[in-house]
Short mmCIF file of C-alpha atoms in Angstrom, two decimals:
data_model
loop_
_atom_site.label_atom_id
_atom_site.label_comp_id
_atom_site.label_asym_id
_atom_site.label_seq_id
_atom_site.Cartn_x
_atom_site.Cartn_y
_atom_site.Cartn_z
CA UNK G 1 40.08 -104.22 -82.84
CA UNK G 2 41.95 -107.13 -84.95
CA UNK G 3 41.10 -106.62 -88.90
CA UNK G 4 40.93 -110.44 -91.16
CA UNK G 5 40.21 -110.87 -95.03
CA UNK G 6 40.93 -114.10 -95.74
CA UNK G 7 39.19 -117.07 -94.40
CA UNK G 8 42.63 -118.54 -93.33
CA UNK G 9 43.10 -115.58 -91.49
CA UNK G 10 39.59 -115.94 -89.56
CA UNK G 11 40.45 -120.23 -88.96
CA UNK G 12 44.04 -118.83 -87.55
CA UNK G 13 43.05 -116.59 -85.23
CA UNK G 14 39.30 -116.97 -83.86
CA UNK G 15 39.87 -120.97 -84.14
CA UNK G 16 40.09 -121.60 -80.48
CA UNK G 17 38.23 -118.15 -79.67
CA UNK G 18 34.53 -120.19 -80.24
CA UNK G 19 31.62 -118.21 -77.86
CA UNK G 20 31.53 -115.60 -81.17
CA UNK G 21 28.84 -113.13 -80.88
CA UNK G 22 28.52 -112.48 -85.04
CA UNK G 23 27.34 -108.99 -86.82
CA UNK G 24 27.01 -109.33 -90.63
CA UNK G 25 27.00 -106.07 -92.19
CA UNK G 26 27.50 -103.74 -95.56
CA UNK G 27 29.98 -101.55 -94.32
CA UNK G 28 27.89 -97.35 -94.62
CA UNK G 29 28.49 -97.91 -90.78
CA UNK G 30 25.92 -95.88 -88.75
CA UNK G 31 24.21 -95.46 -85.12
CA UNK G 32 21.94 -98.62 -85.87
CA UNK G 33 25.06 -100.91 -87.50
CA UNK G 34 26.22 -100.11 -84.07
CA UNK G 35 23.88 -100.60 -81.60
CA UNK G 36 23.68 -104.25 -83.04
CA UNK G 37 27.99 -104.43 -81.69
CA UNK G 38 26.32 -102.54 -78.60
CA UNK G 39 24.45 -105.07 -77.90
CA UNK G 40 25.52 -108.45 -79.37
CA UNK G 41 28.51 -106.83 -75.79
CA UNK G 42 26.49 -107.54 -73.28
CA UNK G 43 26.34 -110.96 -73.62
CA UNK G 44 30.17 -110.21 -72.91
CA UNK G 45 31.57 -112.21 -75.95
CA UNK G 46 33.90 -111.53 -78.29
CA UNK G 47 32.32 -109.68 -81.48
CA UNK G 48 33.21 -109.66 -84.54
CA UNK G 49 31.36 -107.68 -87.36
CA UNK G 50 31.35 -108.17 -91.38
CA UNK G 51 31.75 -105.57 -93.59
CA UNK G 52 30.67 -106.90 -97.02
CA UNK G 53 28.75 -105.57 -99.94
CA UNK G 54 26.77 -109.21 -101.18
CA UNK G 55 26.37 -108.99 -105.15
CA UNK G 56 24.45 -111.56 -104.94
CA UNK G 57 20.97 -109.96 -103.42
CA UNK G 58 21.65 -106.96 -105.52
CA UNK G 59 18.55 -107.49 -109.06
CA UNK G 60 20.82 -106.70 -112.54
CA UNK G 61 18.49 -102.94 -111.95
CA UNK G 62 19.71 -102.51 -108.62
CA UNK G 63 21.90 -100.22 -107.00
CA UNK G 64 24.91 -102.37 -106.29
CA UNK G 65 27.60 -100.17 -108.24
CA UNK G 66 26.42 -96.84 -105.50
CA UNK G 67 25.95 -98.48 -102.63
CA UNK G 68 27.64 -96.36 -100.40
CA UNK G 69 31.44 -97.79 -99.74
CA UNK G 70 33.26 -96.49 -96.24
CA UNK G 71 35.91 -99.00 -95.47
CA UNK G 72 37.73 -96.31 -93.01
CA UNK G 73 35.47 -94.83 -91.21
CA UNK G 74 33.15 -98.53 -90.53
CA UNK G 75 36.55 -99.27 -88.86
CA UNK G 76 37.56 -96.54 -86.79
CA UNK G 77 33.63 -96.03 -85.78
CA UNK G 78 34.09 -100.36 -84.85
CA UNK G 79 37.10 -99.84 -82.95
CA UNK G 80 35.71 -96.66 -81.20
CA UNK G 81 32.56 -98.94 -80.00
CA UNK G 82 35.63 -101.32 -78.46
CA UNK G 83 34.58 -104.31 -80.86
CA UNK G 84 36.74 -107.11 -81.02
CA UNK G 85 37.27 -108.00 -84.94
CA UNK G 86 36.31 -106.78 -88.41
CA UNK G 87 36.13 -109.18 -91.32
CA UNK G 88 36.33 -107.50 -94.36
CA UNK G 89 36.35 -110.37 -97.55
CA UNK G 90 37.43 -110.16 -101.18
CA UNK G 91 35.03 -110.17 -103.90
CA UNK G 92 35.46 -113.06 -104.70
CA UNK G 93 34.23 -114.55 -101.43
CA UNK G 94 30.73 -114.27 -103.35
CA UNK G 95 31.81 -116.17 -105.69
CA UNK G 96 30.97 -120.06 -106.78
CA UNK G 97 28.85 -120.18 -104.35
CA UNK G 98 25.81 -123.20 -104.25
CA UNK G 99 22.78 -120.13 -104.60
CA UNK G 100 20.20 -121.25 -102.18
CA UNK G 101 16.87 -121.49 -102.54
CA UNK G 102 14.77 -119.16 -100.17
CA UNK G 103 11.15 -120.46 -99.42
CA UNK G 104 7.99 -118.84 -99.88
CA UNK G 105 7.44 -116.24 -97.12
CA UNK G 106 10.54 -114.66 -99.46
CA UNK G 107 8.33 -114.44 -101.93
CA UNK G 108 6.12 -111.82 -99.89
CA UNK G 109 6.60 -108.25 -99.54
CA UNK G 110 10.18 -107.09 -100.56
CA UNK G 111 10.65 -110.39 -102.14
CA UNK G 112 7.40 -109.72 -105.21
CA UNK G 113 9.77 -107.48 -107.36
CA UNK G 114 12.92 -108.44 -106.19
CA UNK G 115 13.52 -112.39 -108.31
CA UNK G 116 16.43 -113.89 -105.79
CA UNK G 117 17.24 -111.18 -103.45
CA UNK G 118 17.04 -113.47 -100.41
CA UNK G 119 18.52 -116.48 -102.23
CA UNK G 120 20.76 -113.96 -102.08
CA UNK G 121 20.61 -112.93 -98.38
CA UNK G 122 20.60 -116.76 -97.26
CA UNK G 123 24.47 -118.02 -99.42
CA UNK G 124 26.39 -114.79 -97.96
CA UNK G 125 24.37 -115.86 -94.84
CA UNK G 126 25.29 -119.73 -94.99
CA UNK G 127 28.86 -118.70 -96.69
CA UNK G 128 30.10 -116.53 -92.94
CA UNK G 129 28.19 -118.63 -90.76
CA UNK G 130 29.81 -122.14 -91.63
CA UNK G 131 33.43 -119.95 -91.91
CA UNK G 132 33.09 -117.26 -88.44
CA UNK G 133 30.27 -120.38 -86.45
CA UNK G 134 29.56 -117.22 -84.29
CA UNK G 135 27.93 -118.70 -80.82
CA UNK G 136 25.09 -116.00 -81.23
CA UNK G 137 24.37 -113.40 -84.40
CA UNK G 138 22.66 -109.60 -84.38
CA UNK G 139 20.62 -108.37 -86.38
CA UNK G 140 17.84 -105.59 -87.12
CA UNK G 141 14.32 -105.09 -87.08
CA UNK G 142 14.39 -102.82 -89.78
CA UNK G 143 14.47 -105.75 -93.03
CA UNK G 144 11.65 -108.03 -89.90
CA UNK G 145 11.60 -110.07 -93.50
CA UNK G 146 15.04 -110.93 -93.77
CA UNK G 147 15.41 -111.53 -90.49
CA UNK G 148 12.68 -114.10 -90.50
CA UNK G 149 14.04 -115.56 -93.25
CA UNK G 150 17.60 -116.15 -92.13
CA UNK G 151 16.31 -117.29 -87.92
CA UNK G 152 14.35 -120.03 -89.93
CA UNK G 153 17.11 -120.92 -91.58
CA UNK G 154 19.39 -120.70 -88.54
CA UNK G 155 17.34 -122.51 -86.72
CA UNK G 156 18.21 -125.25 -89.62
CA UNK G 157 21.17 -125.58 -90.94
CA UNK G 158 22.80 -123.38 -87.36
CA UNK G 159 21.12 -124.65 -84.75
CA UNK G 160 24.51 -124.11 -82.76
CA UNK G 161 23.09 -120.48 -83.32
CA UNK G 162 21.16 -118.15 -81.66
CA UNK G 163 19.66 -115.47 -83.82
CA UNK G 164 18.73 -112.02 -81.95
CA UNK G 165 16.49 -109.01 -84.21
CA UNK G 166 17.18 -106.21 -82.37
CA UNK G 167 15.54 -103.01 -82.64
CA UNK G 168 15.38 -100.03 -85.46
CA UNK G 169 17.30 -97.60 -84.89
CA UNK G 170 16.14 -93.70 -85.94
CA UNK G 171 16.85 -90.56 -86.84
CA UNK G 172 15.37 -88.06 -84.94
CA UNK G 173 12.90 -86.79 -87.46
CA UNK G 174 11.77 -90.33 -87.52
CA UNK G 175 13.14 -91.48 -90.29
CA UNK G 176 15.17 -95.12 -90.12
CA UNK G 177 18.09 -95.54 -90.42
CA UNK G 178 19.91 -96.92 -93.61
CA UNK G 179 23.36 -96.49 -95.44
CA UNK G 180 20.54 -96.02 -98.72
CA UNK G 181 19.70 -92.83 -96.74
CA UNK G 182 23.11 -91.28 -97.66
CA UNK G 183 22.47 -91.11 -101.87
CA UNK G 184 18.64 -89.60 -100.93
CA UNK G 185 19.06 -85.55 -102.50
CA UNK G 186 18.39 -82.87 -99.92
CA UNK G 187 14.21 -82.04 -101.17
CA UNK G 188 13.65 -86.14 -100.31
CA UNK G 189 15.34 -86.01 -97.53
CA UNK G 190 13.33 -83.60 -96.14
CA UNK G 191 9.81 -85.67 -97.70
CA UNK G 192 11.50 -89.52 -96.53
CA UNK G 193 9.89 -88.72 -92.69
CA UNK G 194 7.05 -89.32 -94.43
CA UNK G 195 6.91 -93.32 -94.31
CA UNK G 196 7.44 -93.48 -90.95
CA UNK G 197 5.12 -91.25 -89.89
CA UNK G 198 2.78 -93.07 -92.29
CA UNK G 199 2.72 -96.15 -90.09
CA UNK G 200 2.79 -94.44 -86.67
CA UNK G 201 -0.73 -93.72 -88.56
CA UNK G 202 -1.40 -96.60 -89.48
CA UNK G 203 -0.85 -98.15 -86.30
CA UNK G 204 -2.95 -95.33 -84.32
CA UNK G 205 -6.21 -95.98 -86.43
CA UNK G 206 -5.79 -99.59 -86.94
CA UNK G 207 -8.91 -100.29 -84.63
CA UNK G 208 -10.62 -97.16 -86.15
CA UNK G 209 -10.46 -97.66 -89.78
CA UNK G 210 -10.67 -101.12 -92.63
CA UNK G 211 -6.86 -101.78 -93.33
CA UNK G 212 -8.63 -101.22 -96.75
CA UNK G 213 -8.76 -96.96 -95.20
CA UNK G 214 -6.03 -96.54 -93.72
CA UNK G 215 -4.22 -98.28 -96.45
CA UNK G 216 -5.55 -95.88 -99.51
CA UNK G 217 -4.52 -92.59 -96.82
CA UNK G 218 -1.32 -93.55 -96.61
CA UNK G 219 -0.91 -94.24 -100.31
CA UNK G 220 -2.58 -91.56 -101.34
CA UNK G 221 -0.64 -89.02 -99.34
CA UNK G 222 2.66 -90.88 -100.01
CA UNK G 223 2.41 -90.50 -104.19
CA UNK G 224 1.52 -86.85 -103.72
CA UNK G 225 4.72 -86.42 -102.50
CA UNK G 226 6.46 -88.21 -104.75
CA UNK G 227 7.22 -91.76 -103.40
CA UNK G 228 6.35 -94.71 -105.38
CA UNK G 229 5.16 -97.62 -103.82
CA UNK G 230 6.56 -100.64 -104.07
CA UNK G 231 3.91 -103.09 -101.22
CA UNK G 232 2.04 -101.28 -98.05
CA UNK G 233 0.03 -103.52 -96.07
CA UNK G 234 -0.40 -104.92 -92.37
CA UNK G 235 0.66 -107.39 -92.77
CA UNK G 236 1.00 -111.41 -90.19
CA UNK G 237 4.11 -111.28 -88.44
CA UNK G 238 4.48 -115.05 -89.32
CA UNK G 239 3.76 -115.55 -93.32
CA UNK G 240 4.05 -112.00 -93.82
CA UNK G 241 0.38 -112.26 -95.43
CA UNK G 242 -1.82 -109.60 -95.77
CA UNK G 243 -4.64 -109.65 -92.95
CA UNK G 244 -7.57 -107.85 -93.44
CA UNK G 245 -8.77 -107.29 -89.56
CA UNK G 246 -6.21 -106.39 -86.29
CA UNK G 247 -6.34 -108.75 -83.86
CA UNK G 248 -3.94 -109.94 -81.78
CA UNK G 249 -0.32 -108.73 -83.49
CA UNK G 250 1.31 -107.86 -86.53
CA UNK G 251 3.08 -105.83 -88.99
CA UNK G 252 2.71 -102.64 -90.48
CA UNK G 253 5.14 -102.01 -94.00
CA UNK G 254 6.28 -100.66 -96.37
CA UNK G 255 8.90 -100.40 -99.35
CA UNK G 256 9.09 -96.92 -101.12
CA UNK G 257 11.08 -95.07 -103.40
CA UNK G 258 12.22 -92.49 -103.49
CA UNK G 259 13.53 -90.47 -106.32
CA UNK G 260 16.49 -93.55 -107.26
CA UNK G 261 16.05 -95.09 -103.78
CA UNK G 262 14.29 -97.53 -102.69
CA UNK G 263 13.92 -97.47 -98.58
CA UNK G 264 12.03 -100.02 -96.47
CA UNK G 265 10.63 -99.81 -92.87
CA UNK G 266 8.16 -101.40 -90.38
CA UNK G 267 6.09 -101.64 -87.35
CA UNK G 268 5.34 -104.31 -85.15
CA UNK G 269 1.98 -103.64 -83.23
CA UNK G 270 0.30 -105.96 -80.27
CA UNK G 271 -2.78 -105.49 -78.81
CA UNK G 272 -0.27 -104.55 -75.37
CA UNK G 273 0.80 -101.18 -77.68
CA UNK G 274 -2.11 -99.77 -80.48
#
Protein backbone atom coordinates (compact mmCIF):
# COMPACT_ATOMS: atom_id res chain seq x y z
CA UNK A 1 0.00 0.00 0.00
CA UNK A 2 1.33 3.44 -0.92
CA UNK A 3 0.88 6.36 1.49
CA UNK A 4 0.30 9.73 -0.16
CA UNK A 5 0.30 13.02 1.77
CA UNK A 6 0.13 15.82 -0.81
CA UNK A 7 -1.97 16.76 -3.80
CA UNK A 8 1.16 16.69 -5.95
CA UNK A 9 1.79 13.11 -4.87
CA UNK A 10 -1.75 12.22 -5.86
CA UNK A 11 -1.30 13.77 -9.30
CA UNK A 12 2.08 12.11 -9.84
CA UNK A 13 1.09 8.67 -8.58
CA UNK A 14 -2.46 8.41 -9.89
CA UNK A 15 -2.36 10.33 -13.16
CA UNK A 16 -2.31 7.09 -15.14
CA UNK A 17 -4.58 5.18 -12.74
CA UNK A 18 -8.09 6.41 -13.34
CA UNK A 19 -10.80 3.99 -12.38
CA UNK A 20 -10.30 4.26 -8.63
CA UNK A 21 -12.65 3.29 -5.83
CA UNK A 22 -12.60 5.91 -3.06
CA UNK A 23 -13.37 5.41 0.63
CA UNK A 24 -13.31 8.78 2.47
CA UNK A 25 -12.84 8.50 6.25
CA UNK A 26 -11.83 10.57 9.26
CA UNK A 27 -9.64 7.74 10.53
CA UNK A 28 -9.76 5.81 13.82
CA UNK A 29 -10.75 2.95 11.58
CA UNK A 30 -13.01 0.12 12.73
CA UNK A 31 -14.73 -2.81 11.01
CA UNK A 32 -17.37 -0.47 9.58
CA UNK A 33 -14.75 1.51 7.65
CA UNK A 34 -12.95 -1.65 6.61
CA UNK A 35 -16.20 -3.12 5.26
CA UNK A 36 -16.32 -0.18 2.84
CA UNK A 37 -12.83 -1.01 1.55
CA UNK A 38 -13.77 -4.67 1.22
CA UNK A 39 -17.00 -3.72 -0.56
CA UNK A 40 -15.08 -1.46 -2.93
CA UNK A 41 -12.58 -4.19 -3.78
CA UNK A 42 -15.37 -6.36 -5.20
CA UNK A 43 -15.44 -4.04 -8.21
CA UNK A 44 -11.86 -4.92 -9.17
CA UNK A 45 -10.63 -1.33 -9.17
CA UNK A 46 -7.69 0.10 -7.26
CA UNK A 47 -8.85 1.30 -3.84
CA UNK A 48 -7.85 4.54 -2.16
CA UNK A 49 -8.88 5.45 1.38
CA UNK A 50 -8.54 8.97 2.73
CA UNK A 51 -7.91 9.84 6.37
CA UNK A 52 -8.68 13.43 7.25
CA UNK A 53 -10.40 14.82 10.32
CA UNK A 54 -12.26 17.62 8.58
CA UNK A 55 -12.35 20.78 10.73
CA UNK A 56 -15.02 22.34 8.51
CA UNK A 57 -17.73 19.96 9.70
CA UNK A 58 -17.23 20.54 13.43
CA UNK A 59 -19.06 23.32 15.23
CA UNK A 60 -17.34 25.60 17.80
CA UNK A 61 -18.55 23.50 20.74
CA UNK A 62 -18.05 20.10 19.14
CA UNK A 63 -15.37 17.46 19.60
CA UNK A 64 -12.82 18.22 16.86
CA UNK A 65 -9.88 18.18 19.29
CA UNK A 66 -11.18 15.06 21.06
CA UNK A 67 -11.88 13.12 17.88
CA UNK A 68 -9.71 9.96 18.03
CA UNK A 69 -6.64 9.99 15.82
CA UNK A 70 -4.87 6.64 15.33
CA UNK A 71 -2.90 6.99 12.10
CA UNK A 72 -0.36 4.19 12.68
CA UNK A 73 -3.05 1.69 13.60
CA UNK A 74 -5.23 2.83 10.69
CA UNK A 75 -2.40 2.26 8.21
CA UNK A 76 -1.80 -1.27 9.51
CA UNK A 77 -5.50 -2.12 9.21
CA UNK A 78 -5.65 -0.86 5.64
CA UNK A 79 -2.50 -2.77 4.71
CA UNK A 80 -3.96 -5.95 6.18
CA UNK A 81 -6.97 -5.84 3.84
CA UNK A 82 -4.86 -4.88 0.81
CA UNK A 83 -6.04 -1.33 0.27
CA UNK A 84 -3.93 0.03 -2.58
CA UNK A 85 -3.48 3.66 -1.50
CA UNK A 86 -4.16 5.86 1.48
CA UNK A 87 -4.21 9.65 1.25
CA UNK A 88 -3.42 11.43 4.52
CA UNK A 89 -3.27 15.16 3.83
CA UNK A 90 -2.10 17.86 6.23
CA UNK A 91 -4.59 20.11 8.03
CA UNK A 92 -4.14 22.88 5.44
CA UNK A 93 -5.96 20.62 2.97
CA UNK A 94 -9.15 22.30 4.23
CA UNK A 95 -7.85 25.89 4.20
CA UNK A 96 -9.03 28.66 1.90
CA UNK A 97 -11.79 26.58 0.35
CA UNK A 98 -14.95 28.15 -0.98
CA UNK A 99 -17.66 26.86 1.33
CA UNK A 100 -20.38 24.95 -0.48
CA UNK A 101 -23.87 25.67 0.79
CA UNK A 102 -25.75 22.42 1.35
CA UNK A 103 -29.37 22.21 0.11
CA UNK A 104 -32.37 22.59 2.40
CA UNK A 105 -32.55 18.89 3.26
CA UNK A 106 -29.36 19.49 5.25
CA UNK A 107 -31.44 21.45 7.76
CA UNK A 108 -33.38 18.35 8.78
CA UNK A 109 -32.23 15.79 11.41
CA UNK A 110 -28.56 16.41 12.28
CA UNK A 111 -28.64 19.79 10.56
CA UNK A 112 -31.16 21.26 12.99
CA UNK A 113 -28.66 21.47 15.84
CA UNK A 114 -25.43 21.41 13.82
CA UNK A 115 -25.57 24.53 11.64
CA UNK A 116 -23.00 24.48 8.88
CA UNK A 117 -22.09 20.83 9.46
CA UNK A 118 -23.14 19.59 6.04
CA UNK A 119 -21.70 22.68 4.35
CA UNK A 120 -18.37 21.49 5.75
CA UNK A 121 -18.98 17.91 4.65
CA UNK A 122 -19.80 18.84 1.05
CA UNK A 123 -16.94 21.34 0.88
CA UNK A 124 -14.33 18.74 1.80
CA UNK A 125 -15.96 16.03 -0.34
CA UNK A 126 -15.82 18.43 -3.28
CA UNK A 127 -12.09 18.91 -2.63
CA UNK A 128 -11.43 15.18 -2.26
CA UNK A 129 -13.42 14.30 -5.39
CA UNK A 130 -11.65 17.05 -7.36
CA UNK A 131 -8.19 15.88 -6.32
CA UNK A 132 -8.68 12.12 -6.69
CA UNK A 133 -11.37 11.93 -9.42
CA UNK A 134 -12.52 8.42 -8.51
CA UNK A 135 -14.89 6.30 -10.57
CA UNK A 136 -16.75 5.05 -7.50
CA UNK A 137 -17.05 6.28 -3.90
CA UNK A 138 -18.27 4.31 -0.89
CA UNK A 139 -20.02 5.55 2.24
CA UNK A 140 -21.65 3.89 5.23
CA UNK A 141 -25.39 4.28 5.71
CA UNK A 142 -25.08 5.09 9.41
CA UNK A 143 -24.72 8.70 8.25
CA UNK A 144 -27.80 8.37 6.03
CA UNK A 145 -28.40 12.11 5.72
CA UNK A 146 -24.79 12.64 4.71
CA UNK A 147 -25.07 9.83 2.18
CA UNK A 148 -28.08 11.25 0.36
CA UNK A 149 -26.60 14.75 0.37
CA UNK A 150 -23.34 13.50 -1.16
CA UNK A 151 -25.19 11.34 -3.67
CA UNK A 152 -27.26 14.30 -4.90
CA UNK A 153 -24.22 16.59 -4.87
CA UNK A 154 -22.24 14.12 -6.99
CA UNK A 155 -25.12 13.63 -9.41
CA UNK A 156 -24.96 17.34 -10.28
CA UNK A 157 -21.27 18.14 -9.89
CA UNK A 158 -19.47 14.82 -10.50
CA UNK A 159 -21.78 12.76 -12.72
CA UNK A 160 -18.93 10.40 -13.54
CA UNK A 161 -18.66 9.20 -9.93
CA UNK A 162 -20.96 6.41 -8.76
CA UNK A 163 -21.94 6.75 -5.11
CA UNK A 164 -22.54 3.59 -3.08
CA UNK A 165 -24.10 3.30 0.37
CA UNK A 166 -23.16 0.16 2.30
CA UNK A 167 -24.91 -1.36 5.34
CA UNK A 168 -24.23 -0.34 8.93
CA UNK A 169 -21.79 -2.64 10.72
CA UNK A 170 -22.69 -3.32 14.35
CA UNK A 171 -21.06 -4.61 17.50
CA UNK A 172 -22.36 -7.93 18.83
CA UNK A 173 -24.74 -6.06 21.15
CA UNK A 174 -26.21 -4.03 18.26
CA UNK A 175 -24.41 -0.72 18.79
CA UNK A 176 -23.53 0.82 15.44
CA UNK A 177 -19.76 0.96 15.03
CA UNK A 178 -18.42 4.49 15.37
CA UNK A 179 -15.13 6.13 16.22
CA UNK A 180 -16.99 8.06 18.91
CA UNK A 181 -17.79 4.81 20.75
CA UNK A 182 -14.21 4.94 22.03
CA UNK A 183 -15.07 8.11 23.95
CA UNK A 184 -17.88 6.46 25.95
CA UNK A 185 -17.28 5.73 29.63
CA UNK A 186 -17.48 2.09 30.68
CA UNK A 187 -20.93 2.58 32.20
CA UNK A 188 -22.24 4.51 29.21
CA UNK A 189 -20.95 1.84 26.83
CA UNK A 190 -23.13 -0.70 28.65
CA UNK A 191 -26.34 1.24 28.00
CA UNK A 192 -25.46 2.53 24.51
CA UNK A 193 -27.05 -0.50 22.76
CA UNK A 194 -30.44 0.80 23.91
CA UNK A 195 -30.29 3.09 20.87
CA UNK A 196 -30.51 0.17 18.45
CA UNK A 197 -32.99 -1.64 20.69
CA UNK A 198 -35.25 1.41 20.50
CA UNK A 199 -35.05 1.54 16.71
CA UNK A 200 -35.83 -2.16 16.34
CA UNK A 201 -38.75 -1.84 18.79
CA UNK A 202 -40.20 1.00 16.72
CA UNK A 203 -39.77 -1.05 13.55
CA UNK A 204 -41.49 -4.07 15.15
CA UNK A 205 -44.46 -2.01 16.29
CA UNK A 206 -44.80 0.49 13.46
CA UNK A 207 -48.07 -1.00 12.25
CA UNK A 208 -49.42 -1.52 15.77
CA UNK A 209 -49.06 1.89 17.41
CA UNK A 210 -49.17 5.48 16.21
CA UNK A 211 -45.86 7.09 15.37
CA UNK A 212 -46.51 9.57 18.17
CA UNK A 213 -46.81 6.78 20.76
CA UNK A 214 -43.83 4.89 19.36
CA UNK A 215 -41.61 7.94 19.72
CA UNK A 216 -43.04 8.92 23.09
CA UNK A 217 -42.45 5.51 24.69
CA UNK A 218 -38.97 5.16 23.18
CA UNK A 219 -37.94 8.66 24.20
CA UNK A 220 -39.11 8.14 27.78
CA UNK A 221 -37.17 4.89 28.03
CA UNK A 222 -33.98 6.43 26.67
CA UNK A 223 -34.22 9.48 28.95
CA UNK A 224 -34.55 7.16 31.96
CA UNK A 225 -31.17 5.75 30.96
CA UNK A 226 -29.50 9.16 30.76
CA UNK A 227 -29.75 9.75 27.02
CA UNK A 228 -30.21 13.33 25.87
CA UNK A 229 -32.27 13.10 22.69
CA UNK A 230 -31.41 15.37 19.77
CA UNK A 231 -33.99 13.79 17.50
CA UNK A 232 -35.86 10.51 17.26
CA UNK A 233 -38.56 9.89 14.71
CA UNK A 234 -39.91 8.21 11.60
CA UNK A 235 -38.97 10.09 8.45
CA UNK A 236 -39.51 10.10 4.72
CA UNK A 237 -36.45 8.42 3.18
CA UNK A 238 -36.20 11.02 0.40
CA UNK A 239 -36.77 14.41 2.04
CA UNK A 240 -36.22 13.44 5.71
CA UNK A 241 -39.44 15.11 6.81
CA UNK A 242 -41.16 13.49 9.77
CA UNK A 243 -44.14 11.34 8.77
CA UNK A 244 -47.19 10.46 10.82
CA UNK A 245 -48.17 7.20 9.15
CA UNK A 246 -46.01 4.45 7.70
CA UNK A 247 -47.00 3.55 4.14
CA UNK A 248 -44.35 2.10 1.86
CA UNK A 249 -40.96 3.00 3.30
CA UNK A 250 -39.41 5.09 6.02
CA UNK A 251 -36.27 5.95 7.91
CA UNK A 252 -36.28 5.46 11.68
CA UNK A 253 -33.46 7.66 12.88
CA UNK A 254 -31.95 8.92 16.10
CA UNK A 255 -29.23 11.22 17.39
CA UNK A 256 -28.63 11.24 21.12
CA UNK A 257 -25.95 12.24 23.58
CA UNK A 258 -24.72 9.85 26.20
CA UNK A 259 -22.41 11.70 28.54
CA UNK A 260 -20.58 14.06 26.18
CA UNK A 261 -20.68 11.66 23.24
CA UNK A 262 -23.13 12.18 20.38
CA UNK A 263 -24.29 8.96 18.72
CA UNK A 264 -26.42 8.43 15.63
CA UNK A 265 -28.15 5.38 14.19
CA UNK A 266 -30.97 4.45 11.83
CA UNK A 267 -32.99 1.65 10.31
CA UNK A 268 -34.53 1.80 6.84
CA UNK A 269 -37.83 -0.03 6.60
CA UNK A 270 -40.09 -0.97 3.71
CA UNK A 271 -43.22 -3.04 3.30
CA UNK A 272 -40.93 -5.95 2.51
CA UNK A 273 -39.16 -5.93 5.89
CA UNK A 274 -41.71 -4.67 8.41
